[in-house]
PDB file of C-alpha atoms in Angstrom:
ATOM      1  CA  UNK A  11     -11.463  -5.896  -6.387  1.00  0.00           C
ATOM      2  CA  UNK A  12      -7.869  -7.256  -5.923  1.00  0.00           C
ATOM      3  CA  UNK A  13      -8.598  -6.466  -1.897  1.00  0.00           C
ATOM      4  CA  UNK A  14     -11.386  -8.603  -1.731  1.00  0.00           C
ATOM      5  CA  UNK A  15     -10.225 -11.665  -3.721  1.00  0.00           C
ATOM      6  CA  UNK A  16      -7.144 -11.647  -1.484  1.00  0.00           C
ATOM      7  CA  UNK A  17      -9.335 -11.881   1.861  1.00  0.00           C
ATOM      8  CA  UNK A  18     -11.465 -14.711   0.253  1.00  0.00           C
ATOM      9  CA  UNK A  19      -8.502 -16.880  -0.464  1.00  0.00           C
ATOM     10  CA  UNK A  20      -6.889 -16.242   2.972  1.00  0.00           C
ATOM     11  CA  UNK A  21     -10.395 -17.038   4.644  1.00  0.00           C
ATOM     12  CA  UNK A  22     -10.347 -20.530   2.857  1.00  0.00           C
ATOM     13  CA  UNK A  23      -7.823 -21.357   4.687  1.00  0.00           C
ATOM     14  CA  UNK A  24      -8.437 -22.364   8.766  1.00  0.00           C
ATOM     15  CA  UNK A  25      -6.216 -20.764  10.735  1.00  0.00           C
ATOM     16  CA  UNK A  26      -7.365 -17.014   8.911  1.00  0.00           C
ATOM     17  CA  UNK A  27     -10.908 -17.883   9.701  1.00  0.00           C
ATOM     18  CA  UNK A  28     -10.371 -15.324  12.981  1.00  0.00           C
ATOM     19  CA  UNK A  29     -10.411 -12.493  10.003  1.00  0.00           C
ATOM     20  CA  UNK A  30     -13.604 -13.717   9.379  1.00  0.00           C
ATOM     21  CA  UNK A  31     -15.244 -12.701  13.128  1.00  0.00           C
ATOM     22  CA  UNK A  32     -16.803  -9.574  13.308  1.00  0.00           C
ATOM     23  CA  UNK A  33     -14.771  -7.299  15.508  1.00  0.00           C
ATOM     24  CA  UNK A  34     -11.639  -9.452  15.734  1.00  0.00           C
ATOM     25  CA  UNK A  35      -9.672  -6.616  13.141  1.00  0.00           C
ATOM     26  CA  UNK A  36     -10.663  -2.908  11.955  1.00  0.00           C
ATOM     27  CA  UNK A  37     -12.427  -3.233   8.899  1.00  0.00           C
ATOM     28  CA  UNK A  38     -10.508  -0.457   6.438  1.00  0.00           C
ATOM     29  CA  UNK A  39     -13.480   0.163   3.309  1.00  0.00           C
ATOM     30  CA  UNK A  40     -16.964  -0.672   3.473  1.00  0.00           C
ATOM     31  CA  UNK A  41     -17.026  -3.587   1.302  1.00  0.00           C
ATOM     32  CA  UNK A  42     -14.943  -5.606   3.910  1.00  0.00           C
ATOM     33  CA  UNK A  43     -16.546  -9.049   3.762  1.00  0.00           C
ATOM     34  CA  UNK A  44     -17.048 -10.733   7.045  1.00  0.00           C
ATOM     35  CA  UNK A  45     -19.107 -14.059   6.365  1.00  0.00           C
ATOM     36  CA  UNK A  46     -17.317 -16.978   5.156  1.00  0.00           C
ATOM     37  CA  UNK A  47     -18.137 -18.567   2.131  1.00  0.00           C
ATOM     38  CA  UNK A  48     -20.757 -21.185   2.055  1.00  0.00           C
ATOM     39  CA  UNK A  49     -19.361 -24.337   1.402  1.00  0.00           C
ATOM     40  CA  UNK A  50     -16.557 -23.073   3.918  1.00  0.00           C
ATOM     41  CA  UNK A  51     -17.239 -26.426   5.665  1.00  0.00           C
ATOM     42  CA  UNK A  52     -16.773 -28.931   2.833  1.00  0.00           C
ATOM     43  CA  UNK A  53     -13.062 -28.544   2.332  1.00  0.00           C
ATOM     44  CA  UNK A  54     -13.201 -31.268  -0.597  1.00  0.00           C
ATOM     45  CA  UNK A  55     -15.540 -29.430  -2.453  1.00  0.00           C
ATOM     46  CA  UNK A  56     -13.135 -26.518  -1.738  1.00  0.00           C
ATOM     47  CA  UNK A  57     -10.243 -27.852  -2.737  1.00  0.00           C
ATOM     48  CA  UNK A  58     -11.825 -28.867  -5.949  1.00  0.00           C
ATOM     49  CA  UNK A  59     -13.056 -25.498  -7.040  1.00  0.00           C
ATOM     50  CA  UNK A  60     -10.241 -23.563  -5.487  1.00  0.00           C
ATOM     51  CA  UNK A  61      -8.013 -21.827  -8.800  1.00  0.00           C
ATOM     52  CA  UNK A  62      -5.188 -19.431  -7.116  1.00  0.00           C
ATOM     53  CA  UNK A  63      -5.170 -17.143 -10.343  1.00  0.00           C
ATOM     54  CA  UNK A  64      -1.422 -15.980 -10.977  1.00  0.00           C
ATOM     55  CA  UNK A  65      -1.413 -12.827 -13.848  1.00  0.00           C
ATOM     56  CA  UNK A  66       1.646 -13.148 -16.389  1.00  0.00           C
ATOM     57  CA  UNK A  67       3.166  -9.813 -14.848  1.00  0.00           C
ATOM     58  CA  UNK A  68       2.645  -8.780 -11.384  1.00  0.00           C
ATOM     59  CA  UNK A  69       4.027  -5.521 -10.272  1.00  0.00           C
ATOM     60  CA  UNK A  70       2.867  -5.064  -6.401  1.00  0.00           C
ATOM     61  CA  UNK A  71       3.897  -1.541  -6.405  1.00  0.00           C
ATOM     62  CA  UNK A  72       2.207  -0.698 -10.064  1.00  0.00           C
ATOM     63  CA  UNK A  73      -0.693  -2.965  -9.685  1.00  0.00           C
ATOM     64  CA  UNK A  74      -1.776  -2.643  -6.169  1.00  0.00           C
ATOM     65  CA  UNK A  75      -0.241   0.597  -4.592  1.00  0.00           C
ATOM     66  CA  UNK A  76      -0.923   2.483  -7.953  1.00  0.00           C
ATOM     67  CA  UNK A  77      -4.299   1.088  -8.208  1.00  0.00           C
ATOM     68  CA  UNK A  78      -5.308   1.936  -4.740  1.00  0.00           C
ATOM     69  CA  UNK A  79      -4.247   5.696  -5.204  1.00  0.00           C
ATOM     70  CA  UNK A  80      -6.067   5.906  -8.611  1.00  0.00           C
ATOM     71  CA  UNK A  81      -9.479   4.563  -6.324  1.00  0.00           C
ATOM     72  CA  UNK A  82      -8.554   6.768  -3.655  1.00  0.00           C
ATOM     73  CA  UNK A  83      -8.419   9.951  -5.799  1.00  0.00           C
ATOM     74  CA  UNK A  84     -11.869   8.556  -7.671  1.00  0.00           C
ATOM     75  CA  UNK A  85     -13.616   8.589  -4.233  1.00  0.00           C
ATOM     76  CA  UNK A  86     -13.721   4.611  -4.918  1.00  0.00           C
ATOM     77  CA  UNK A  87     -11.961   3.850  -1.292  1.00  0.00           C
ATOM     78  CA  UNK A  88     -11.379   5.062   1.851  1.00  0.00           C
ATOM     79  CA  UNK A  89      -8.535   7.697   2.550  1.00  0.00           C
ATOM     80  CA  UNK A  90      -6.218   5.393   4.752  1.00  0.00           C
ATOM     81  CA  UNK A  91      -2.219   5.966   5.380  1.00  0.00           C
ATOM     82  CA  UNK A  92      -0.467   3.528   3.407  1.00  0.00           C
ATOM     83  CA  UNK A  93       2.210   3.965   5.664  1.00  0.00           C
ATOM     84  CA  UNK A  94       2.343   4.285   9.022  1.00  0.00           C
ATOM     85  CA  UNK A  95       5.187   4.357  11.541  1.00  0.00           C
ATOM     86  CA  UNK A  96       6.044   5.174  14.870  1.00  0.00           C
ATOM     87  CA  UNK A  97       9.628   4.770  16.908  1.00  0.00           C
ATOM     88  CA  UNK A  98      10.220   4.170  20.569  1.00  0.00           C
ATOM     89  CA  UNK A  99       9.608   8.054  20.773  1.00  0.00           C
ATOM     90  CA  UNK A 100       6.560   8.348  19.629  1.00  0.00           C
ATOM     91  CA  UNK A 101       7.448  10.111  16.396  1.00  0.00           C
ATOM     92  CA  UNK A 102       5.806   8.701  13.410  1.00  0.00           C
ATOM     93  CA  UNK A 103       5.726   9.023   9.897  1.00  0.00           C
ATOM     94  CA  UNK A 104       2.295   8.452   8.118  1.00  0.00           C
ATOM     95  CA  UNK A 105       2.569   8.401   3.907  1.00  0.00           C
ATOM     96  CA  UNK A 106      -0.366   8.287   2.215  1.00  0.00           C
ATOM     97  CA  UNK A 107      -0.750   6.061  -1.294  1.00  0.00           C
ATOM     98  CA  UNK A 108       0.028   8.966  -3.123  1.00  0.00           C
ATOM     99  CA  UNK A 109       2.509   9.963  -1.679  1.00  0.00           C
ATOM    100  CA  UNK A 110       4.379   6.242  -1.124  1.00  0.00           C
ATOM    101  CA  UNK A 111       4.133   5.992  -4.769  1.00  0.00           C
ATOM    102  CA  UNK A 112       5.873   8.788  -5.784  1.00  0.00           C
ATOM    103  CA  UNK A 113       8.501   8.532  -2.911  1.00  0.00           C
ATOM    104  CA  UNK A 114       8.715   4.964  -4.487  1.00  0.00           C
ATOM    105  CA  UNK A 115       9.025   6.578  -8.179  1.00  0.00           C
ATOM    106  CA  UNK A 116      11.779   9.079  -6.983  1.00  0.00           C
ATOM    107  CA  UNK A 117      13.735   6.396  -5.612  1.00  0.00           C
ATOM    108  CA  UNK A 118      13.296   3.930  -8.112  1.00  0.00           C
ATOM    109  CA  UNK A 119      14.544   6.501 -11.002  1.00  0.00           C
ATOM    110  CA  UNK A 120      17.543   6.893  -8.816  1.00  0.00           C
ATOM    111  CA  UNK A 121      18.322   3.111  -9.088  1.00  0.00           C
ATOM    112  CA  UNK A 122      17.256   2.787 -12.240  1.00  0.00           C
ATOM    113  CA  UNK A 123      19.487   6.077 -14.070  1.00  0.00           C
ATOM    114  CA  UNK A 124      22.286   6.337 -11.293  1.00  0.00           C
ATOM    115  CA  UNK A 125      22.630   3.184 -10.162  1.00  0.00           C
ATOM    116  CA  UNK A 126      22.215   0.963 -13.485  1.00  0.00           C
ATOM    117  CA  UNK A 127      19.735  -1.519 -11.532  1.00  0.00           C
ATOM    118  CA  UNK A 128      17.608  -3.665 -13.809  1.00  0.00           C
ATOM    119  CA  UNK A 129      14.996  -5.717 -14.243  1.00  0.00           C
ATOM    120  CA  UNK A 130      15.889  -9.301 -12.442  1.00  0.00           C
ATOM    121  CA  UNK A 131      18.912  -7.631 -10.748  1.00  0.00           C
ATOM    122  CA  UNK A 132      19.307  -8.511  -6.976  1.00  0.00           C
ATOM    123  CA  UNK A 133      19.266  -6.047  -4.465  1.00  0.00           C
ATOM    124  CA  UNK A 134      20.207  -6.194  -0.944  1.00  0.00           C
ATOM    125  CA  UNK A 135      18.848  -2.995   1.860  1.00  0.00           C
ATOM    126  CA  UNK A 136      20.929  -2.935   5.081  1.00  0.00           C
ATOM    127  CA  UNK A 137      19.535  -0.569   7.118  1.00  0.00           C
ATOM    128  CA  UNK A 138      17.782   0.352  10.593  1.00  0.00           C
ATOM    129  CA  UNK A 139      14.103  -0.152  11.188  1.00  0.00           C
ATOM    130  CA  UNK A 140      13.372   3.022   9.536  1.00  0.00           C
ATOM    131  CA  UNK A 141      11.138   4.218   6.468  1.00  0.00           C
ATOM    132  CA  UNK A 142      13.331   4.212   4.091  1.00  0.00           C
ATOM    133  CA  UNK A 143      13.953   0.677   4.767  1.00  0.00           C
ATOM    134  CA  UNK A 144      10.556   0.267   3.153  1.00  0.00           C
ATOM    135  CA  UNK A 145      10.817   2.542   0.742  1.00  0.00           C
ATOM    136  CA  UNK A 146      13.647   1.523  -0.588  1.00  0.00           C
ATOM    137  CA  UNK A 147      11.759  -1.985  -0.794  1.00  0.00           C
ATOM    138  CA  UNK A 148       8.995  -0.580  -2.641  1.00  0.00           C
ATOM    139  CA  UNK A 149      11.075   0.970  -4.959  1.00  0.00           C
ATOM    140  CA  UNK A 150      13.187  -2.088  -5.467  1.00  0.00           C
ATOM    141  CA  UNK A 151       9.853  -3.522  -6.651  1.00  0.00           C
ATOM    142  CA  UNK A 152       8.700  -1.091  -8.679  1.00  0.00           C
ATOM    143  CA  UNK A 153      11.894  -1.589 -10.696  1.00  0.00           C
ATOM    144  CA  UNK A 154      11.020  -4.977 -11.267  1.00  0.00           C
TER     145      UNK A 154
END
């Protein structure tokens, strides 16, 4: 559900109306939406009944990654990398939801027990365009 109200809100706006063309991006799951909304041309009437909905506590990596392996595993959604990677060799790295979030839990017990990092604590990752980079980001946001 949260994929699908995050496409409509990006489609209100114009310049992600190219989303909205059939064939202009791979469509991921089957309920990919691909007709914009009706009163799509009336952007005063849009503006009026537009609400960005903001929850109290947002975790990315315990809201959306979490929730997209729990669907995943329940059949609910299609079986795509999370992940994906590939260097100037060719090599790549593909991690599936699964397996990001526990990668992501790992880490973020290290920072957490070893490191002392808390909630609201700033965090800085210097490193190559690798993986971990993102991992490290994940897990920096799974810590809160």
């Amino acid at each position: 559900m949260l994929a699908l109200v995050t496409m409509e809100t990006l489609l209100r706006a114009r310049c992600f109306w190219r989303l909205a063309s059939p064939g202009s991006m791979t469509v991921l799951h089957k309920d990919y939406r691909t007709v914009p909304p009706q009163n799509f041309s009336n952007y005063e009437s849009m503006k009026q009944e537009f609400k960005l909905e903001i929850p109290e506590y947002f975790n990315f990596a315990k809201d959306v990654l979490d929730q997209w392996t729990n669907m995943e595993k329940a059949g609910k959604r299609l079986s795509n990398p999370a992940f994906w990677w590939i260097n100037g060799n060719g090599e790549e790295v593909r991690w599936s939801f699964e397996e990001l979030g526990s990668l992501s839990r790992k880490f973020a017990n290290i920072l957490t027990e070893a490191c002392s990092l808390q909630r609201g604590d700033r965090v800085i990752v210097i490193l190559p365009k690798i993986p971990e980079w993102w991992l490290a980001n994940v897990a920096c946001l799974r810590t809160g």
